[in-house]
mmCIF file of C-alpha atoms and ligand atoms in Angstrom:
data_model
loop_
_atom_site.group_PDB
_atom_site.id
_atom_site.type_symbol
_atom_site.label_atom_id
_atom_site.label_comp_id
_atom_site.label_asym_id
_atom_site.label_seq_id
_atom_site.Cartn_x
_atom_site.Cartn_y
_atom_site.Cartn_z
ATOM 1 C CA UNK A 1 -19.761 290.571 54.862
ATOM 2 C CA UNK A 2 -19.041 286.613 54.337
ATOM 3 C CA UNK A 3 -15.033 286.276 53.036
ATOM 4 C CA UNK A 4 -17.080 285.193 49.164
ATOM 5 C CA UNK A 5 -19.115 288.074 49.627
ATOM 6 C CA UNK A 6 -16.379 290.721 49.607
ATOM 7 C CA UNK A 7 -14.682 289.115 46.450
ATOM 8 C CA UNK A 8 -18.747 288.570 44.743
ATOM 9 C CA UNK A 9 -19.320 292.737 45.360
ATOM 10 C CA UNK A 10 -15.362 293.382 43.863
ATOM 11 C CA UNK A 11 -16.518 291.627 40.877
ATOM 12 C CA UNK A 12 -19.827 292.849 40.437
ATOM 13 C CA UNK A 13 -18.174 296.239 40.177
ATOM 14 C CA UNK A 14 -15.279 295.242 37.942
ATOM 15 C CA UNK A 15 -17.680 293.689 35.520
ATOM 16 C CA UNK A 16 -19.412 297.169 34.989
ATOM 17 C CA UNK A 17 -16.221 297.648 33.310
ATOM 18 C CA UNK A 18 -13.189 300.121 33.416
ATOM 19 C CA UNK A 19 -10.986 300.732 35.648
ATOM 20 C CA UNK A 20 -12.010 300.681 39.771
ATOM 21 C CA UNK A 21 -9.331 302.205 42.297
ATOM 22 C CA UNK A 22 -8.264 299.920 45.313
ATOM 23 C CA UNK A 23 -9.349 302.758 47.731
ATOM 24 C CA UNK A 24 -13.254 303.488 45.809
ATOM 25 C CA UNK A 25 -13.554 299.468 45.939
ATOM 26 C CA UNK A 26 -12.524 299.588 49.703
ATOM 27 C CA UNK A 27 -14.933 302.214 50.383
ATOM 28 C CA UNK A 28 -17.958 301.340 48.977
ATOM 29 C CA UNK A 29 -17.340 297.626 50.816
ATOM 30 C CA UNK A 30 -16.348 298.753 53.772
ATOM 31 C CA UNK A 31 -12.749 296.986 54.042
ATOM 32 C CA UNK A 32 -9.216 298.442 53.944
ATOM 33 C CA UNK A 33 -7.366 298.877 50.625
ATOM 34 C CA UNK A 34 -4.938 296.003 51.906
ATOM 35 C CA UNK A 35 -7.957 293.940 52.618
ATOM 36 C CA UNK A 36 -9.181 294.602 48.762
ATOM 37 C CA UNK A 37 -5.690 293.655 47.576
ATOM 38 C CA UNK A 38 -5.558 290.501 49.485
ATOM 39 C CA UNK A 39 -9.280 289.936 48.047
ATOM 40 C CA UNK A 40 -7.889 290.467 44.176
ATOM 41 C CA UNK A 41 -5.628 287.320 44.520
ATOM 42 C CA UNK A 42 -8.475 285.397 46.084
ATOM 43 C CA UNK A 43 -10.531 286.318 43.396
ATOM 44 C CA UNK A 44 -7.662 285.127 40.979
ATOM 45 C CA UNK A 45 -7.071 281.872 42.197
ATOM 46 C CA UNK A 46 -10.726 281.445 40.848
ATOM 47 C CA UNK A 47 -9.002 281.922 37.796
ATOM 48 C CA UNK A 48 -9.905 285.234 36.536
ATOM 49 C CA UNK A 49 -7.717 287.432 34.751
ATOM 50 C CA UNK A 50 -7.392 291.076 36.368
ATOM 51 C CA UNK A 51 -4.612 293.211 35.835
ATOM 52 C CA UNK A 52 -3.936 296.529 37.706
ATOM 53 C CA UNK A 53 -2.119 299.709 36.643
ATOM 54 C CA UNK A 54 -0.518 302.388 38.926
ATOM 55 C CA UNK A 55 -2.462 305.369 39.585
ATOM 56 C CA UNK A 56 -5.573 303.729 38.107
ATOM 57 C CA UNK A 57 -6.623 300.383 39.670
ATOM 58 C CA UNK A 58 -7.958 297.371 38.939
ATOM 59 C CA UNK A 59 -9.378 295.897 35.701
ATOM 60 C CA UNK A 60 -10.953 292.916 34.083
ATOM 61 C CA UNK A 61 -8.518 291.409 31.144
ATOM 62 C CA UNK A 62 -12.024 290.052 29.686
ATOM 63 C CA UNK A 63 -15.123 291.620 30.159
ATOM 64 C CA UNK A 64 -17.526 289.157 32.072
ATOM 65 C CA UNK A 65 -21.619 288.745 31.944
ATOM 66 C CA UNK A 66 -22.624 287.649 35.706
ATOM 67 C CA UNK A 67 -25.163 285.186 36.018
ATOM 68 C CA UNK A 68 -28.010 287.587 36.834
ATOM 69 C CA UNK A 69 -30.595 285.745 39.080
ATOM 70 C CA UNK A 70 -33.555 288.194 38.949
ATOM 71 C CA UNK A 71 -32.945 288.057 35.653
ATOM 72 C CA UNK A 72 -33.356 284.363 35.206
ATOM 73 C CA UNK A 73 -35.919 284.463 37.577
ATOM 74 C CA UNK A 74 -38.106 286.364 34.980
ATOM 75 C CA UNK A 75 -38.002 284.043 32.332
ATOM 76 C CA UNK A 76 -37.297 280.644 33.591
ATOM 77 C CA UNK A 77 -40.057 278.831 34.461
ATOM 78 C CA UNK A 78 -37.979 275.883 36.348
ATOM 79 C CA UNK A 79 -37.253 275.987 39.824
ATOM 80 C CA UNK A 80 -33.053 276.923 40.065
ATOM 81 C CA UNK A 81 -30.656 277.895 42.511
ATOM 82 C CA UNK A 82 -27.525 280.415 41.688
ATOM 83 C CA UNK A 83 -24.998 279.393 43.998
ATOM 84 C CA UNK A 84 -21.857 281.490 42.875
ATOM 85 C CA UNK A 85 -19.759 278.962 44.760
ATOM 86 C CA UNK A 86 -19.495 276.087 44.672
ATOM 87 C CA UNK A 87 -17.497 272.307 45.371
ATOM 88 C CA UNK A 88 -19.943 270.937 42.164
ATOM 89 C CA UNK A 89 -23.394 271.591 41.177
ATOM 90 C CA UNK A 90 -23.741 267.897 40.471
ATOM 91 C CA UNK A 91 -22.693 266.928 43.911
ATOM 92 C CA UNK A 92 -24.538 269.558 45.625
ATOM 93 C CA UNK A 93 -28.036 268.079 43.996
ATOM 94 C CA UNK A 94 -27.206 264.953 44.851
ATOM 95 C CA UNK A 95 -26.650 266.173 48.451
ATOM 96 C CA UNK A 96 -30.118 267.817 48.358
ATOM 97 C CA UNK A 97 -32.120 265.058 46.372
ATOM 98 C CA UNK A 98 -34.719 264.121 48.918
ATOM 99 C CA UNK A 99 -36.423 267.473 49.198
ATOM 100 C CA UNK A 100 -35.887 268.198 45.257
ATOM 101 C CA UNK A 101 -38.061 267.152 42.077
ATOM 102 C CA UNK A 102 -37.724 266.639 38.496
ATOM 103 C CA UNK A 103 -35.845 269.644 37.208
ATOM 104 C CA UNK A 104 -34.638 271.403 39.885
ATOM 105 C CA UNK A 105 -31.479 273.228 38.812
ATOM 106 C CA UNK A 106 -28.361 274.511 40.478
ATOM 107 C CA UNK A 107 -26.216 276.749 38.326
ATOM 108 C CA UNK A 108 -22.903 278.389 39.745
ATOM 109 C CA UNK A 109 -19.926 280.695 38.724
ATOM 110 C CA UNK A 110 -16.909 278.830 40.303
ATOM 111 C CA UNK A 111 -16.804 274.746 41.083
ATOM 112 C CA UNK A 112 -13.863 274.190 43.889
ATOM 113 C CA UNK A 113 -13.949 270.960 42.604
ATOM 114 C CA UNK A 114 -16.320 270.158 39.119
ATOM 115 C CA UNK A 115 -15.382 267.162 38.951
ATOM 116 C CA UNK A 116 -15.681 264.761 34.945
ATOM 117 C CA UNK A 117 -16.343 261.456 34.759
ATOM 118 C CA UNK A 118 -14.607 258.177 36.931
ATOM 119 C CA UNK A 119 -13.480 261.357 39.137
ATOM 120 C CA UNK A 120 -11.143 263.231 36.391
ATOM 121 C CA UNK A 121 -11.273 266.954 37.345
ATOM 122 C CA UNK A 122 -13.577 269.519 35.146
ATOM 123 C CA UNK A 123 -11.632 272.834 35.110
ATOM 124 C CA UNK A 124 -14.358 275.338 36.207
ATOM 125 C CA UNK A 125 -12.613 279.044 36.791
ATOM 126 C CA UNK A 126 -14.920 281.494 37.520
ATOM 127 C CA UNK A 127 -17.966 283.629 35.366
ATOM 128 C CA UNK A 128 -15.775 282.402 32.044
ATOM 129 C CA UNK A 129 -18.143 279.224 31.651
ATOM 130 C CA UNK A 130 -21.143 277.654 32.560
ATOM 131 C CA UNK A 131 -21.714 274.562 35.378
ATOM 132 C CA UNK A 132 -25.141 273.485 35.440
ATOM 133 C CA UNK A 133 -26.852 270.622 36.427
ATOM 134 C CA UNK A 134 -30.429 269.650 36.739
ATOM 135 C CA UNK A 135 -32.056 266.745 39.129
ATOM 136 C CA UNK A 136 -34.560 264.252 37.500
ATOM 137 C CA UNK A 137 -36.309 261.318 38.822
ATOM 138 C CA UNK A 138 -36.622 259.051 36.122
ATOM 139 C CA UNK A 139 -39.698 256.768 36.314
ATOM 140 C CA UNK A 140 -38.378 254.081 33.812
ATOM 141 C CA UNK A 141 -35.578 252.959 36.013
ATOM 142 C CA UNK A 142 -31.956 253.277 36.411
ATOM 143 C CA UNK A 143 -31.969 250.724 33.277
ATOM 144 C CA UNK A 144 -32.991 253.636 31.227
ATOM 145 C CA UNK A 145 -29.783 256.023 32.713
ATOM 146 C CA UNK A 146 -27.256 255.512 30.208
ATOM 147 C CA UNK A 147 -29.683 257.573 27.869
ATOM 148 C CA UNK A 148 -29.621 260.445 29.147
ATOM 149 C CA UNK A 149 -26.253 261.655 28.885
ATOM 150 C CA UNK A 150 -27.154 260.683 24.550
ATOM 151 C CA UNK A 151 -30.308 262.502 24.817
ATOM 152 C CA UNK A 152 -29.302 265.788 26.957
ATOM 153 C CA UNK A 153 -26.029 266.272 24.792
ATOM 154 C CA UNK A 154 -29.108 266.311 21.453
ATOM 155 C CA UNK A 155 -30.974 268.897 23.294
ATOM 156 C CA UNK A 156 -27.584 271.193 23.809
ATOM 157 C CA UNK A 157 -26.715 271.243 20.196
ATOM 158 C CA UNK A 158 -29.629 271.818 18.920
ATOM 159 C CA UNK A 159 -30.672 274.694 21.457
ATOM 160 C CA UNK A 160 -27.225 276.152 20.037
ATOM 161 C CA UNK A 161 -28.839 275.854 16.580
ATOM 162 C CA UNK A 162 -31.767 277.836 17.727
ATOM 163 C CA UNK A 163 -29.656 280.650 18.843
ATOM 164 C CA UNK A 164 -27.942 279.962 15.108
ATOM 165 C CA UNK A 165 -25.156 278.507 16.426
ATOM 166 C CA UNK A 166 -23.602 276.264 14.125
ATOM 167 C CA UNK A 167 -21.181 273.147 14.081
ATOM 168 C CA UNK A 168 -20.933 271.917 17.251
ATOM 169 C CA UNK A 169 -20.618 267.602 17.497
ATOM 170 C CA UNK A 170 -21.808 265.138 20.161
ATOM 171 C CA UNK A 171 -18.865 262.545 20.859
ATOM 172 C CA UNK A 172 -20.293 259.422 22.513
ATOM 173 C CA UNK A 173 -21.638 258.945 25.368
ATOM 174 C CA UNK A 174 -21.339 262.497 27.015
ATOM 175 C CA UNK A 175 -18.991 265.100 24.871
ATOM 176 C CA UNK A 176 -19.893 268.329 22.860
ATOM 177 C CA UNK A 177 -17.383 269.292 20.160
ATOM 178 C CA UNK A 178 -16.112 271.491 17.769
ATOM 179 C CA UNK A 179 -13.035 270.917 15.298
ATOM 180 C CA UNK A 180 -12.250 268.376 17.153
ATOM 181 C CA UNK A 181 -11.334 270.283 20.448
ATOM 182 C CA UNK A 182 -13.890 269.368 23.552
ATOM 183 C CA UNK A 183 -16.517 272.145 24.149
ATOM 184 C CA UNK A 184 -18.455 270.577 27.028
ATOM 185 C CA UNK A 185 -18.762 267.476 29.190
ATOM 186 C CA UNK A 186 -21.733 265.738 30.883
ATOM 187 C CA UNK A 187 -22.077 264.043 33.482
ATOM 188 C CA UNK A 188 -25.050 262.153 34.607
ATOM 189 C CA UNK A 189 -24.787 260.861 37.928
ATOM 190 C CA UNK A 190 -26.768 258.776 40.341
ATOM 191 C CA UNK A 191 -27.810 259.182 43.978
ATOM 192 C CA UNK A 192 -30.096 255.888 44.419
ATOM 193 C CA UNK A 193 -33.561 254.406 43.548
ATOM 194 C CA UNK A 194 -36.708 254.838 45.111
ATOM 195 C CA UNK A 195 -38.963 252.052 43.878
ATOM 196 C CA UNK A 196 -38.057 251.460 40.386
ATOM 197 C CA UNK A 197 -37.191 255.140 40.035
ATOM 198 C CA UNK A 198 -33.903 256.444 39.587
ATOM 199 C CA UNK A 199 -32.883 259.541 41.027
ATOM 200 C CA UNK A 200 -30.521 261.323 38.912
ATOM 201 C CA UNK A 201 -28.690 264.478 38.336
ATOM 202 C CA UNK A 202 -27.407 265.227 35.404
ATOM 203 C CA UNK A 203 -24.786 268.157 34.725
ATOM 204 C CA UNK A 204 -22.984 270.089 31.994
ATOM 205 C CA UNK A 205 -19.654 272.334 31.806
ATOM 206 C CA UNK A 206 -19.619 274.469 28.816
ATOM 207 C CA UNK A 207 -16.443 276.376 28.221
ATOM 208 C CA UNK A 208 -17.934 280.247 27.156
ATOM 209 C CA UNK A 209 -14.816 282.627 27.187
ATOM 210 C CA UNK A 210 -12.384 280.389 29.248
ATOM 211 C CA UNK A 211 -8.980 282.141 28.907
ATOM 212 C CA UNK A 212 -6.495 280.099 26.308
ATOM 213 C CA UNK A 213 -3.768 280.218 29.462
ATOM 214 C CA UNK A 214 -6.249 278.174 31.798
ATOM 215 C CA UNK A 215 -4.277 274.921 32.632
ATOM 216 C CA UNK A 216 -4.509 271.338 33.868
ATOM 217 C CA UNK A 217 -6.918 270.172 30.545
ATOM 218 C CA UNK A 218 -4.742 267.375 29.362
ATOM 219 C CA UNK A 219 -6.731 267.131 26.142
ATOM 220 C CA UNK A 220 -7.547 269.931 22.807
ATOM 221 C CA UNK A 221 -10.422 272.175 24.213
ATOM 222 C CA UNK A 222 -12.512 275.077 23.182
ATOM 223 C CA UNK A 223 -14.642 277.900 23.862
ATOM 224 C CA UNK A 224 -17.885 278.789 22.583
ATOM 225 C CA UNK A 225 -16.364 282.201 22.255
ATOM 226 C CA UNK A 226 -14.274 280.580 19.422
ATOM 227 C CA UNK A 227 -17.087 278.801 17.438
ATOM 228 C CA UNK A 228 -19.150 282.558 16.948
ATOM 229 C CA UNK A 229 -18.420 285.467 16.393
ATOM 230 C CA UNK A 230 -21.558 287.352 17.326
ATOM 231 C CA UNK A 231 -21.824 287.992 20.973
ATOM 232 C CA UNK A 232 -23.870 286.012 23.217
ATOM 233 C CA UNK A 233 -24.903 285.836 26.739
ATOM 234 C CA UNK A 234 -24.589 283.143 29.472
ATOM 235 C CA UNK A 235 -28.058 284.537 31.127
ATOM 236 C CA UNK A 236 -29.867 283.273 28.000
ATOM 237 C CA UNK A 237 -27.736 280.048 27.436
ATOM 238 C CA UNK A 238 -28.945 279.016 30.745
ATOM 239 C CA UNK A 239 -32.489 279.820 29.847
ATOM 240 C CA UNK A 240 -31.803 277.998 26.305
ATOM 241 C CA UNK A 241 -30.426 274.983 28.217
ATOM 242 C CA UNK A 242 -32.908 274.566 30.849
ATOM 243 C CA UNK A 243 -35.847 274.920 28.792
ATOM 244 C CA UNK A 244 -34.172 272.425 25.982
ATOM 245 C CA UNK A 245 -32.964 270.057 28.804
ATOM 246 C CA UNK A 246 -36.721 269.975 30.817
ATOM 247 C CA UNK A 247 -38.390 269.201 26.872
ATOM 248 C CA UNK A 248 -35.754 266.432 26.142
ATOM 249 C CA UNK A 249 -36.193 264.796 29.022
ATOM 250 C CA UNK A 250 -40.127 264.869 29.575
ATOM 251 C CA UNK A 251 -39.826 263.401 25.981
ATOM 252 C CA UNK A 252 -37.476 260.557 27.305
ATOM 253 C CA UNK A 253 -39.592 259.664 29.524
ATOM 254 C CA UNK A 254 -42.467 259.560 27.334
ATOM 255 C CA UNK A 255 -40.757 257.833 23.860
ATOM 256 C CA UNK A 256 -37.379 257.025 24.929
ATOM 257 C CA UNK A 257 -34.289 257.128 22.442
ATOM 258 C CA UNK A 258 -37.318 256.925 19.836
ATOM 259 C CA UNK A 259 -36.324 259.977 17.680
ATOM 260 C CA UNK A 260 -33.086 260.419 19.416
ATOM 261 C CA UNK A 261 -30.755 258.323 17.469
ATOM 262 C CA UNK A 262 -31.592 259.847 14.038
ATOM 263 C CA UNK A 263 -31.117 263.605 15.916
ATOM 264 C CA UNK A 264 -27.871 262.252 17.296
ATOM 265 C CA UNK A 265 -26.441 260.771 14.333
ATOM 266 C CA UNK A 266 -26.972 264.128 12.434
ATOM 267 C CA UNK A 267 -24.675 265.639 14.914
ATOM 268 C CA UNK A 268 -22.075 262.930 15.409
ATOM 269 C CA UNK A 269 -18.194 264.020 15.487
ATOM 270 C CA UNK A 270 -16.908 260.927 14.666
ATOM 271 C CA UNK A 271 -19.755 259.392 12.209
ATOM 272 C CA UNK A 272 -18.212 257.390 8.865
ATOM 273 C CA UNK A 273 -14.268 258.089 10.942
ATOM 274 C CA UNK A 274 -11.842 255.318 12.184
ATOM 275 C CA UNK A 275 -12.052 255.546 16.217
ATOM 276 C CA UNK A 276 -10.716 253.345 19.063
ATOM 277 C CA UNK A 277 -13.160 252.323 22.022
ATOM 278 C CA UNK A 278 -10.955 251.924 24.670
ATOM 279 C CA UNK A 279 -12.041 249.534 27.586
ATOM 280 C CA UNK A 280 -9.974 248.890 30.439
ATOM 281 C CA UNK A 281 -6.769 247.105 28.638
ATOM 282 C CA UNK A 282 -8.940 246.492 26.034
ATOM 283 C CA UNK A 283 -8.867 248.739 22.459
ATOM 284 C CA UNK A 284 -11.035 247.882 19.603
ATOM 285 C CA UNK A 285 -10.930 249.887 16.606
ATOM 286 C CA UNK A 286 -13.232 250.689 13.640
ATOM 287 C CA UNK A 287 -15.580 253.114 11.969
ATOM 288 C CA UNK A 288 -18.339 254.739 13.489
ATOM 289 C CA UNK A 289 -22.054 254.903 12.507
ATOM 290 C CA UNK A 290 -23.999 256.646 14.824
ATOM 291 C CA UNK A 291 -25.838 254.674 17.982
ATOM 292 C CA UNK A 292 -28.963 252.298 18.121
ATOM 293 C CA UNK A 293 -31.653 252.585 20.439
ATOM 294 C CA UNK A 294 -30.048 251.267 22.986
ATOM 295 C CA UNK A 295 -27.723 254.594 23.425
ATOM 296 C CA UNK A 296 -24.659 251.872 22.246
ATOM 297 C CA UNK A 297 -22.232 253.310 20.176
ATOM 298 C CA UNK A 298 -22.176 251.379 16.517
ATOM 299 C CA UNK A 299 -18.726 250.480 15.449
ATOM 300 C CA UNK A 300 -18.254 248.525 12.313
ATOM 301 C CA UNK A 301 -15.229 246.518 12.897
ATOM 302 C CA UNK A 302 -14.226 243.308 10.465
ATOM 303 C CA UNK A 303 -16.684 241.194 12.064
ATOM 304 C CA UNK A 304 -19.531 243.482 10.713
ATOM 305 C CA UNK A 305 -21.434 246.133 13.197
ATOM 306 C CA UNK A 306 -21.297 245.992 16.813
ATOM 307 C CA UNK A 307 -22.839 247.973 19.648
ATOM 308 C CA UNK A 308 -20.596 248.898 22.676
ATOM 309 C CA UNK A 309 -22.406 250.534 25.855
ATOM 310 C CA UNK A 310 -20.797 251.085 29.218
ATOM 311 C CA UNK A 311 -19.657 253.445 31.900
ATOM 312 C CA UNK A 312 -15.872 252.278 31.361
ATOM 313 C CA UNK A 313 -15.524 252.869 27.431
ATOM 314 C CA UNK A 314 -13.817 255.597 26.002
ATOM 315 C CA UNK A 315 -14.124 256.954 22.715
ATOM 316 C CA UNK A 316 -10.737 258.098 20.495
ATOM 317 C CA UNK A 317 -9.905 259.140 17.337
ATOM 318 C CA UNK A 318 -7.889 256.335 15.891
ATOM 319 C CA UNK A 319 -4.306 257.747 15.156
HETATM 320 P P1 ATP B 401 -14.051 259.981 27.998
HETATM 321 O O1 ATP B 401 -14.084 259.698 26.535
HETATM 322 O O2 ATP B 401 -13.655 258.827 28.826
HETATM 323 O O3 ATP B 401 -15.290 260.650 28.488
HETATM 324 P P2 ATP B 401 -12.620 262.448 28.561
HETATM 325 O O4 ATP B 401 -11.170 262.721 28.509
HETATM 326 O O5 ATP B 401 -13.501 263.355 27.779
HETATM 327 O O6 ATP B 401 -12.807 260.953 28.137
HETATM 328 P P3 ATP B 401 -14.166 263.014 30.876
HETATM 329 O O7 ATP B 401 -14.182 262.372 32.215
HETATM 330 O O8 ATP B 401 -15.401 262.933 30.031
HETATM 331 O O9 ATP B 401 -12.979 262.435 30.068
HETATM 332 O O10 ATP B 401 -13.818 264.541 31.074
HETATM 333 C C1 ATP B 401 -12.814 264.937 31.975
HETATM 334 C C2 ATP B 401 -11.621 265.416 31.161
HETATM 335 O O11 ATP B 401 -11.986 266.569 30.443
HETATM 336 C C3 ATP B 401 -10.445 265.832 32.023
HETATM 337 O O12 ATP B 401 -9.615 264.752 32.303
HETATM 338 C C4 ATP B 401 -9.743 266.882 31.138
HETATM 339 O O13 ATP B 401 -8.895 266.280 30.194
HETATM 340 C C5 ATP B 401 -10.891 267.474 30.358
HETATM 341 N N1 ATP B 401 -11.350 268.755 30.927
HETATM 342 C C6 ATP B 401 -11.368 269.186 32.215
HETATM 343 N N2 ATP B 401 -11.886 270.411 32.320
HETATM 344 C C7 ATP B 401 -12.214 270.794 31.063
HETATM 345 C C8 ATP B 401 -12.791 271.959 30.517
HETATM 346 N N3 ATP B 401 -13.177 272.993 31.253
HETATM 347 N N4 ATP B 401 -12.947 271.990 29.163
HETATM 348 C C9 ATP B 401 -12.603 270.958 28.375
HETATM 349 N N5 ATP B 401 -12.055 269.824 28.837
HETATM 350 C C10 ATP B 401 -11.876 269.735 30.171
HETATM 351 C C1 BTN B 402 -17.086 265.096 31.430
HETATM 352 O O1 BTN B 402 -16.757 265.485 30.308
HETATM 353 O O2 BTN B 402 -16.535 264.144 32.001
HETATM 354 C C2 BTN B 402 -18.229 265.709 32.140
HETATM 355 C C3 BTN B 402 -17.906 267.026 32.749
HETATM 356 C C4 BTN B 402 -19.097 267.543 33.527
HETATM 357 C C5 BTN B 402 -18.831 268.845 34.206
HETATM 358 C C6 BTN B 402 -20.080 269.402 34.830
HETATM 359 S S1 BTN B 402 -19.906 271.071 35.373
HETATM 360 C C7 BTN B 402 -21.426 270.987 36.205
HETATM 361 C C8 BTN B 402 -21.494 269.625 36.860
HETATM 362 N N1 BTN B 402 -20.828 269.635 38.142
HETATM 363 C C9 BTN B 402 -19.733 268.862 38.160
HETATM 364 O O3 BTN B 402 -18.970 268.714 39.134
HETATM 365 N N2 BTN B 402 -19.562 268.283 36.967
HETATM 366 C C10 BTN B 402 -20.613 268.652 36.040
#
């Protein structure tokens, strides 16, 4: 078996639950009890939490839901690859993009290096959250990018409605919220044009049940674990998010921001609140009221209300 292989089957078996002996894990793999020990601190520096007690074994601090891939097979109709690990899912589509077409996914359990917008680092430990990303060709051009980051952040929160989740806020251009602590990130991403085409990926991090001593996020953050209270499952969140991503975007193409803006602004953390944009040395501040058509953020400042779109701007609450 492949080095990732060995540490996959060890946490297959320690996400049945309970406690699993050093020796039974050796045996059923195949490898030496100091081999399985040496595997357990691989498997940590993914960042999972496992804790073992003399006499007993090994167990999982939290209990963990694999992404099950026969199981996503069944119901989603997209094509997808689970790649357990992985540098990025974004990067790895982009890799790929001349033998992939609109909607072909690439979900994973562990990113080596997710990576956030203008290169910051998305924190991605293993089977706690979700890293998907999806590649689209987008007929209308790469004029029509900046969109999509506005119109796949709609189609997240109100997938999470569906499943009667509650509460969760877009930030402009490519944040999910909730009380004010980041939830998930997007990141849309281009790997060139063919004609007037664009050829895009698009991905998402979603923190599920990351643990509160994960470090290295120099900003408030959340889990979906802390918005509900019910149980859910990361198999069906894909599902939800696939199936809510492939709609939103066949409908881009087909109306753009047309409906968008009024579906965003519903959902808007920071609408009728004081914000800065931040832009290079530049900081404007005002209040906030929702985007135009354009996917620019609206900002009423003294001089009345004025749109701001770009790559480079950054969004803060205004202290
Ligand atoms: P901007 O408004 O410019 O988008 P941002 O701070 O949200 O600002 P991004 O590039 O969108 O920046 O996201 C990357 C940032 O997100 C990182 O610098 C880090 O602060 C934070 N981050 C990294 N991993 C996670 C995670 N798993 N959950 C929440 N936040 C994270
Ligand atoms: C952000 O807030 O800046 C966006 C974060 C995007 C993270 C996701 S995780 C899946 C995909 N692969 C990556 O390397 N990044 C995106």
């Amino acid at each position: 078996m492949k080095e990732h292989q060995v540490k996959l089957a060890i946490l297959q078996q320690l996400s049945e639950g309970g406690f699993h002996s050093g020796e039974t894990l050796g045996e059923s793999l195949g490898v030496s009890r100091a081999a399985i020990s040496k595997h357990i601190q691989g498997i940590q520096q993914w960042g999972v939490d496992i804790f073992r007690v003399q006499g007993k074994g090994y167990q999982l601090a939290q209990p963990m839901e694999l992404l099950n891939e026969a199981r996503l097979r069944q119901t989603l109709t997209s094509p997808f690859e689970l790649i357990p690990i992985i540098d990025s899912t974004n990067q790895y589509l982009l890799d790929k993009q001349q033998a992939l077409s609109s909607g072909q996914v690439c979900i994973s359990e562990y990113q080596a290096k997710g990576r956030g917008r203008r290169g910051r680092e998305w924190v991605s430990p293993f089977g706690a959250n979700l890293y998907l990303s999806m590649y689209w060709r987008l007929e209308a051009g790469i004029a029509a990018a900046m969109g999509l980051s506005l119109v796949v952040g709609v189609a997240i929160v109100e997938a999470l409605e569906s499943l009667g989740i509650e509460g969760v806020k877009l930030k402009w251009p490519n944040d999910l919220y909730h009380n004010d602590r980041k939830l998930a990130g997007i990141l849309v991403e281009m790997s060139g044009q063919a004609g007037g085409a664009a050829n895009l990926v698009i991905g998402m991090g979603m923190n599920l049940r990351m643990s509160h001593q994960t470090e290295g996020i120099g900003q408030p953050w959340t889990s979906l674990s802390d918005v509900v209270s019910t149980p859910f499952s990361r198999n069906d969140l894909v599902v939800a998010f696939v199936k809510a991503w492939q709609q939103a975007l066949e409908d881009y193409e087909l109306k753009g921001m047309q409906g968008f803006v009024e579906r965003w602004n519903r959902h808007d953390n920071f609408m009728g609140r004081e914000v800065k944009l931040i832009m290079g040395s530049r900081e404007i501040k005002g209040k906030v009221r929702g985007i135009d058509p354009t996917g620019a953020v609206l900002l009423e400042t003294a001089n009345g209300i004025e749109p701001f779109i770009g790559g480079e701007i950054s969004l803060r609450q205004a202290e």
